[in-house]
Amino acid sequence: MYASTVRGLLVRGMLAGLIAGLFAFAVAYVVGEPPVNGSIAVEEAQAAQDAAGAHAGHGAEAAPEEEEEELVSRPVQSTAGLATGVLVYGVALGGIASLAFSFALGRVGRFGPRATAALTAGAAFATVYLVPFLKYPATPPAVGNPDTIGQRTTLFFLMILLSVLLGVGAVIAGRRLAPRLGNWNATLAAGGGFLVATGLAFAFLPDNDDAVKPGFPAALLWEFRVASLAVQVVLWVVFAIVFGVLAQRLLAPRAAETDEARAGAQPRTAALG
């Protein structure tokens, strides 16, 4: 694939990621913000209860603690801050996914640009988010132990790295098994190997037992995790649709030109023969 084509796909991937980010932001604001606000309310109620207990324990003459001033207000966090984070995330992942699409096109089967875009987006969603999410689900802010946030972050990114590497390994194994087993059987074998390897990773990696404080409402935690999953699903589905259309428009004329050039070369070759 020509460098100009890859560059064009990169630009279109970032544009598709931006559009997908807009949809994901809408879902995050409508569906995700209510459980976030609920978790903050739970945290504030717990902090007030702890402060009241400490005040009672030290007597009536204890001086009240001064509240820390927020650097960024909650309304800004839930609007401009959320939009900036989601859009930057969408653009970055869109660019990376477009490069993966450039590599996968024509190498994972006889799929057109739209089908390849859908497969690329699905694989990215599964390896980058879904598999790590199943091991280390998302948690609302300020509900975990702050002393272990570094460890929990490291484990989460380690799970992402393992998932991506296992996914790449499954694709390579499927391609090598295809000549002997056929495409369908090779795909099943590679997929089964990916599931087994992922299960082993789940078993040996430590759990985040203190990711959620005891007593945190289970229903609120469930709502937050479902909302997080919904944001990612919308992001990748919209990206697959938009990028598939953009890639098709970019690559179809060039494919037609290549076919015409090949067709024109055949009569000349026959005449020389």
mmCIF file with all atom_site columns, C-alpha atoms in Angstrom, residues 170-193:
data_model
loop_
_atom_site.group_PDB
_atom_site.id
_atom_site.type_symbol
_atom_site.label_atom_id
_atom_site.label_alt_id
_atom_site.label_comp_id
_atom_site.label_asym_id
_atom_site.label_entity_id
_atom_site.label_seq_id
_atom_site.pdbx_PDB_ins_code
_atom_site.Cartn_x
_atom_site.Cartn_y
_atom_site.Cartn_z
_atom_site.occupancy
_atom_site.B_iso_or_equiv
_atom_site.pdbx_formal_charge
_atom_site.auth_seq_id
_atom_site.auth_comp_id
_atom_site.auth_asym_id
_atom_site.auth_atom_id
_atom_site.pdbx_PDB_model_num
ATOM 1  C CA . ALA A 1 170 ? -4.204  -15.492 17.389 1.00 0.00 ? 170 ALA A CA 1
ATOM 2  C CA . VAL A 1 171 ? -4.332  -13.736 14.016 1.00 0.00 ? 171 VAL A CA 1
ATOM 3  C CA . ILE A 1 172 ? -0.839  -14.978 13.096 1.00 0.00 ? 172 ILE A CA 1
ATOM 4  C CA . ALA A 1 173 ? -1.687  -18.517 14.204 1.00 0.00 ? 173 ALA A CA 1
ATOM 5  C CA . GLY A 1 174 ? -4.918  -18.472 12.209 1.00 0.00 ? 174 GLY A CA 1
ATOM 6  C CA . ARG A 1 175 ? -3.085  -17.410 9.033  1.00 0.00 ? 175 ARG A CA 1
ATOM 7  C CA . ARG A 1 176 ? -0.488  -20.144 9.418  1.00 0.00 ? 176 ARG A CA 1
ATOM 8  C CA . LEU A 1 177 ? -3.077  -22.836 10.130 1.00 0.00 ? 177 LEU A CA 1
ATOM 9  C CA . ALA A 1 178 ? -5.366  -21.840 7.266  1.00 0.00 ? 178 ALA A CA 1
ATOM 10 C CA . PRO A 1 179 ? -3.490  -23.734 4.490  1.00 0.00 ? 179 PRO A CA 1
ATOM 11 C CA . ARG A 1 180 ? -3.742  -26.988 6.447  1.00 0.00 ? 180 ARG A CA 1
ATOM 12 C CA . LEU A 1 181 ? -7.073  -26.653 8.240  1.00 0.00 ? 181 LEU A CA 1
ATOM 13 C CA . GLY A 1 182 ? -9.018  -24.301 6.014  1.00 0.00 ? 182 GLY A CA 1
ATOM 14 C CA . ASN A 1 183 ? -10.104 -20.787 6.929  1.00 0.00 ? 183 ASN A CA 1
ATOM 15 C CA . TRP A 1 184 ? -13.064 -21.802 9.107  1.00 0.00 ? 184 TRP A CA 1
ATOM 16 C CA . ASN A 1 185 ? -11.252 -24.451 11.169 1.00 0.00 ? 185 ASN A CA 1
ATOM 17 C CA . ALA A 1 186 ? -8.166  -22.247 11.466 1.00 0.00 ? 186 ALA A CA 1
ATOM 18 C CA . THR A 1 187 ? -10.307 -19.388 12.769 1.00 0.00 ? 187 THR A CA 1
ATOM 19 C CA . LEU A 1 188 ? -11.936 -21.659 15.347 1.00 0.00 ? 188 LEU A CA 1
ATOM 20 C CA . ALA A 1 189 ? -8.570  -23.028 16.454 1.00 0.00 ? 189 ALA A CA 1
ATOM 21 C CA . ALA A 1 190 ? -7.018  -19.566 16.767 1.00 0.00 ? 190 ALA A CA 1
ATOM 22 C CA . GLY A 1 191 ? -10.053 -18.228 18.603 1.00 0.00 ? 191 GLY A CA 1
ATOM 23 C CA . GLY A 1 192 ? -10.022 -21.172 20.989 1.00 0.00 ? 192 GLY A CA 1
ATOM 24 C CA . GLY A 1 193 ? -6.345  -20.648 21.678 1.00 0.00 ? 193 GLY A CA 1
#
